[in-house]
CSV table of C-alpha atoms in Angstrom, one decimal:
chain,number,residue,atom,x,y,z
A,16,UNK,CA,24.8,12.2,-174.8
A,17,UNK,CA,24.6,15.9,-175.6
A,18,UNK,CA,25.2,18.5,-172.9
A,19,UNK,CA,22.1,20.2,-171.6
A,20,UNK,CA,24.3,23.3,-170.9
A,21,UNK,CA,23.9,24.5,-174.5
A,22,UNK,CA,20.2,25.3,-173.8
A,23,UNK,CA,21.4,27.7,-171.0
A,24,UNK,CA,24.1,29.1,-173.3
A,25,UNK,CA,21.5,30.0,-175.9
A,26,UNK,CA,19.1,31.4,-173.4
A,27,UNK,CA,21.9,33.8,-172.3
A,28,UNK,CA,22.3,34.9,-176.0
A,29,UNK,CA,25.8,33.4,-176.2
A,30,UNK,CA,27.3,31.4,-179.0
A,31,UNK,CA,24.8,32.9,-181.5
A,32,UNK,CA,26.7,32.7,-184.8
A,33,UNK,CA,24.5,33.9,-187.7
A,34,UNK,CA,26.9,34.0,-190.7
A,35,UNK,CA,27.7,30.8,-192.7
A,36,UNK,CA,31.0,29.2,-191.7
A,37,UNK,CA,33.5,29.6,-194.4
A,38,UNK,CA,34.9,26.1,-194.3
A,39,UNK,CA,31.4,24.6,-194.5
A,40,UNK,CA,30.7,26.8,-197.6
A,41,UNK,CA,34.1,25.8,-199.2
A,42,UNK,CA,33.7,22.1,-198.6
A,43,UNK,CA,30.1,22.0,-199.8
A,44,UNK,CA,31.0,23.7,-203.1
A,45,UNK,CA,34.1,21.4,-203.5
A,46,UNK,CA,32.2,18.2,-203.0
A,47,UNK,CA,28.7,18.8,-204.2
A,48,UNK,CA,29.1,21.3,-207.0
A,49,UNK,CA,27.5,19.0,-209.6
A,50,UNK,CA,24.5,18.0,-207.5
A,51,UNK,CA,21.2,19.7,-207.3
A,52,UNK,CA,18.3,19.9,-204.8
A,53,UNK,CA,20.1,18.1,-202.0
A,54,UNK,CA,18.5,16.8,-198.9
A,55,UNK,CA,20.7,18.3,-196.3
A,56,UNK,CA,20.8,17.6,-192.5
A,57,UNK,CA,22.7,19.8,-190.1
A,58,UNK,CA,23.4,18.3,-186.7
A,59,UNK,CA,23.9,20.9,-183.9
A,60,UNK,CA,22.5,23.7,-186.1
A,61,UNK,CA,22.6,26.2,-183.3
A,62,UNK,CA,21.5,29.7,-184.1
A,63,UNK,CA,21.1,28.8,-187.8
A,64,UNK,CA,24.4,30.2,-189.2
A,65,UNK,CA,24.3,27.9,-192.2
A,66,UNK,CA,20.6,27.8,-193.0
A,67,UNK,CA,20.4,30.7,-195.4
A,68,UNK,CA,23.4,29.4,-197.3
A,69,UNK,CA,21.6,26.0,-198.0
A,70,UNK,CA,18.3,27.6,-198.7
A,71,UNK,CA,20.1,29.8,-201.2
A,72,UNK,CA,21.3,26.6,-202.9
A,73,UNK,CA,17.7,25.4,-203.1
A,74,UNK,CA,18.5,22.5,-200.8
A,75,UNK,CA,15.9,20.8,-198.7
A,76,UNK,CA,17.4,21.8,-195.4
A,77,UNK,CA,16.7,19.9,-192.1
A,78,UNK,CA,18.3,20.8,-188.8
A,79,UNK,CA,18.5,19.3,-185.3
A,80,UNK,CA,19.8,20.7,-182.1
A,81,UNK,CA,19.7,19.6,-178.5
A,82,UNK,CA,18.4,23.0,-177.3
A,83,UNK,CA,14.7,23.5,-177.2
A,84,UNK,CA,15.2,27.2,-176.8
A,85,UNK,CA,17.2,27.7,-180.0
A,86,UNK,CA,15.0,25.4,-182.1
A,87,UNK,CA,11.9,27.5,-181.1
A,88,UNK,CA,13.8,30.7,-182.1
A,89,UNK,CA,14.7,29.1,-185.5
A,90,UNK,CA,11.1,28.1,-186.1
A,91,UNK,CA,10.0,31.7,-185.8
A,92,UNK,CA,12.9,33.0,-187.9
A,93,UNK,CA,12.4,30.4,-190.7
A,94,UNK,CA,8.6,29.6,-190.7
A,95,UNK,CA,8.8,28.0,-194.1
A,96,UNK,CA,11.0,25.1,-192.8
A,97,UNK,CA,9.7,25.0,-189.2
A,98,UNK,CA,8.6,21.4,-189.6
A,99,UNK,CA,12.1,20.4,-190.6
A,100,UNK,CA,13.7,21.9,-187.4
A,101,UNK,CA,13.7,19.5,-184.5
A,102,UNK,CA,15.0,19.1,-181.0
A,103,UNK,CA,17.1,15.9,-180.9
A,104,UNK,CA,20.1,14.3,-179.4
A,105,UNK,CA,21.8,13.1,-182.6
A,106,UNK,CA,24.1,10.7,-180.6
A,107,UNK,CA,21.0,8.7,-179.8
A,108,UNK,CA,18.4,9.1,-182.6
A,109,UNK,CA,17.1,11.4,-185.4
A,110,UNK,CA,13.5,12.4,-185.8
A,111,UNK,CA,13.2,12.1,-189.6
A,112,UNK,CA,12.1,9.4,-192.0
A,113,UNK,CA,14.0,10.4,-195.1
A,114,UNK,CA,17.5,9.7,-196.4
A,115,UNK,CA,20.0,12.5,-196.8
A,116,UNK,CA,22.5,13.4,-199.5
A,117,UNK,CA,24.6,15.4,-197.2
A,118,UNK,CA,25.1,15.8,-193.4
A,119,UNK,CA,26.8,18.8,-192.0
A,120,UNK,CA,28.5,19.0,-188.6
A,121,UNK,CA,30.2,22.2,-187.6
A,122,UNK,CA,31.9,21.4,-184.3
A,123,UNK,CA,28.9,19.5,-182.7
A,124,UNK,CA,29.7,15.7,-182.6
A,125,UNK,CA,33.1,16.6,-181.1
A,126,UNK,CA,31.4,17.7,-177.9
A,127,UNK,CA,30.8,14.1,-176.8
A,128,UNK,CA,32.6,11.1,-175.4
A,129,UNK,CA,34.1,8.4,-177.7
A,130,UNK,CA,31.1,6.1,-177.0
A,131,UNK,CA,28.6,8.7,-177.9
A,132,UNK,CA,30.5,9.8,-181.0
A,133,UNK,CA,30.8,6.2,-182.2
A,134,UNK,CA,27.0,5.7,-181.7
A,135,UNK,CA,26.2,9.0,-183.2
A,136,UNK,CA,28.2,8.3,-186.4
A,137,UNK,CA,26.4,4.9,-186.8
A,138,UNK,CA,23.1,6.8,-186.6
A,139,UNK,CA,24.2,9.3,-189.2
A,140,UNK,CA,25.2,6.4,-191.6
A,141,UNK,CA,21.7,5.0,-191.3
A,142,UNK,CA,20.2,8.3,-192.4
A,143,UNK,CA,22.6,8.9,-195.3
A,144,UNK,CA,22.0,7.6,-198.8
A,145,UNK,CA,24.6,5.2,-200.2
A,146,UNK,CA,27.6,7.4,-201.2
A,147,UNK,CA,26.0,10.3,-199.3
A,148,UNK,CA,28.5,12.7,-197.7
A,149,UNK,CA,29.4,13.8,-194.2
A,150,UNK,CA,31.2,17.1,-193.9
A,151,UNK,CA,32.5,17.8,-190.4
A,152,UNK,CA,34.6,20.8,-189.4
A,153,UNK,CA,36.2,22.0,-186.1
A,154,UNK,CA,36.7,18.6,-184.5
A,155,UNK,CA,39.2,19.4,-181.7
A,156,UNK,CA,42.7,18.0,-182.3
A,157,UNK,CA,44.9,16.5,-179.7
A,158,UNK,CA,47.6,18.9,-180.8
A,159,UNK,CA,45.5,21.8,-179.4
A,160,UNK,CA,47.2,23.6,-176.5
A,161,UNK,CA,44.2,22.8,-174.3
A,162,UNK,CA,44.0,19.1,-175.1
A,163,UNK,CA,45.6,18.2,-171.7
A,164,UNK,CA,43.9,20.9,-169.7
A,165,UNK,CA,40.8,20.6,-167.5
A,166,UNK,CA,39.6,17.2,-166.2
A,167,UNK,CA,39.5,13.9,-168.0
A,168,UNK,CA,36.1,12.2,-168.2
A,169,UNK,CA,34.8,9.0,-169.8
A,170,UNK,CA,37.9,8.2,-171.9
A,171,UNK,CA,41.4,9.4,-172.8
A,172,UNK,CA,40.1,11.8,-175.4
A,173,UNK,CA,37.3,13.6,-173.6
A,174,UNK,CA,37.6,16.5,-171.1
A,175,UNK,CA,35.5,19.0,-169.1
A,176,UNK,CA,36.3,22.3,-167.4
A,177,UNK,CA,38.9,23.2,-170.0
A,178,UNK,CA,40.2,26.7,-168.9
A,179,UNK,CA,39.4,28.8,-172.0
A,180,UNK,CA,36.6,31.3,-172.4
A,181,UNK,CA,35.1,29.5,-175.4
A,182,UNK,CA,34.9,26.3,-173.5
A,183,UNK,CA,33.0,27.6,-170.4
A,184,UNK,CA,29.9,25.6,-169.7
A,185,UNK,CA,29.9,23.7,-173.0
A,186,UNK,CA,30.1,20.3,-171.4
A,187,UNK,CA,32.4,17.6,-172.9
A,188,UNK,CA,35.2,18.5,-175.3
A,189,UNK,CA,36.7,15.7,-177.4
A,190,UNK,CA,40.3,16.0,-178.6
A,191,UNK,CA,41.1,13.5,-181.4
A,192,UNK,CA,44.3,12.1,-182.8
A,193,UNK,CA,44.5,11.1,-186.5
A,194,UNK,CA,44.4,7.4,-185.7
A,195,UNK,CA,41.5,7.9,-183.3
A,196,UNK,CA,39.5,9.6,-186.1
A,197,UNK,CA,40.4,6.8,-188.5
A,198,UNK,CA,39.0,4.3,-186.1
A,199,UNK,CA,35.8,6.3,-185.6
A,200,UNK,CA,35.4,6.5,-189.4
A,201,UNK,CA,36.6,3.0,-190.2
A,202,UNK,CA,33.3,2.0,-191.8
A,203,UNK,CA,33.3,5.2,-194.0
A,204,UNK,CA,35.4,6.1,-197.0
A,205,UNK,CA,37.4,9.1,-195.8
A,206,UNK,CA,37.8,11.5,-198.7
A,207,UNK,CA,39.6,14.2,-196.8
A,208,UNK,CA,41.2,14.5,-193.4
A,209,UNK,CA,42.8,17.9,-192.8
A,210,UNK,CA,44.3,19.4,-189.7
A,211,UNK,CA,44.2,23.2,-189.2
A,212,UNK,CA,46.8,24.4,-186.8
A,213,UNK,CA,47.1,28.1,-185.7
A,214,UNK,CA,50.0,29.3,-183.7
A,215,UNK,CA,49.3,32.4,-181.7
A,216,UNK,CA,52.2,34.9,-181.8
A,217,UNK,CA,50.8,37.7,-179.7
A,218,UNK,CA,50.2,37.9,-176.7
A,219,UNK,CA,51.2,34.3,-175.8
A,220,UNK,CA,53.4,32.3,-178.2
A,221,UNK,CA,52.8,29.1,-176.3
A,222,UNK,CA,49.1,28.9,-177.4
A,223,UNK,CA,48.4,26.6,-180.4
A,224,UNK,CA,44.9,25.9,-181.6
A,225,UNK,CA,44.2,22.8,-183.7
A,226,UNK,CA,41.1,21.4,-185.4
A,227,UNK,CA,40.3,18.6,-187.8
A,228,UNK,CA,38.2,18.8,-191.0
A,229,UNK,CA,36.6,15.5,-192.1
A,230,UNK,CA,34.8,14.7,-195.4
A,231,UNK,CA,33.6,11.1,-195.6
A,232,UNK,CA,31.4,9.1,-197.9
A,233,UNK,CA,28.9,6.5,-196.7
A,234,UNK,CA,29.9,3.1,-198.2
């Protein structure tokens, strides 16, 4: 279940990224370069950082987010696609009746428990065409410095109250191992599983940030 805290975060004008995420751009070009007029769904679309990128590609863009506040702002900003922007908990259901060629997830599904993630990925499969793609970036890795911080909740991979400014009031944070991700995606064809690790040198050499990038095909 999605955290309701994100609505409060957006109401405070926090976490309002507006530029396309470079890894999303890179993976989309790498895996869909020969495809045209894609039906694209972004889960956890937030402040719409990736919307102009997909509209520029002439894609049929659809977006969902758990925050009523941010979806209303997006509808005003992008009136031409306002009927494709919906409030939804994508771990439980999706409010559309079409099949998608591509589903984008920039660090959204990873803010849930194992049970919610597992259910959410089943839902995404139902809404993807056969051989449709899921591109997920910024899934938190168990190698991250903060993966053992805060308080454990629901299962061995999920935590709350992680002591870092970017994690304040964001609800659950899921830190995955490689084998855990393979289990979550066991009914998919994994095309790419990459781990991005950044070692901070200044000011604290002990801090290591780690994230997963996942590209998977619907069987």
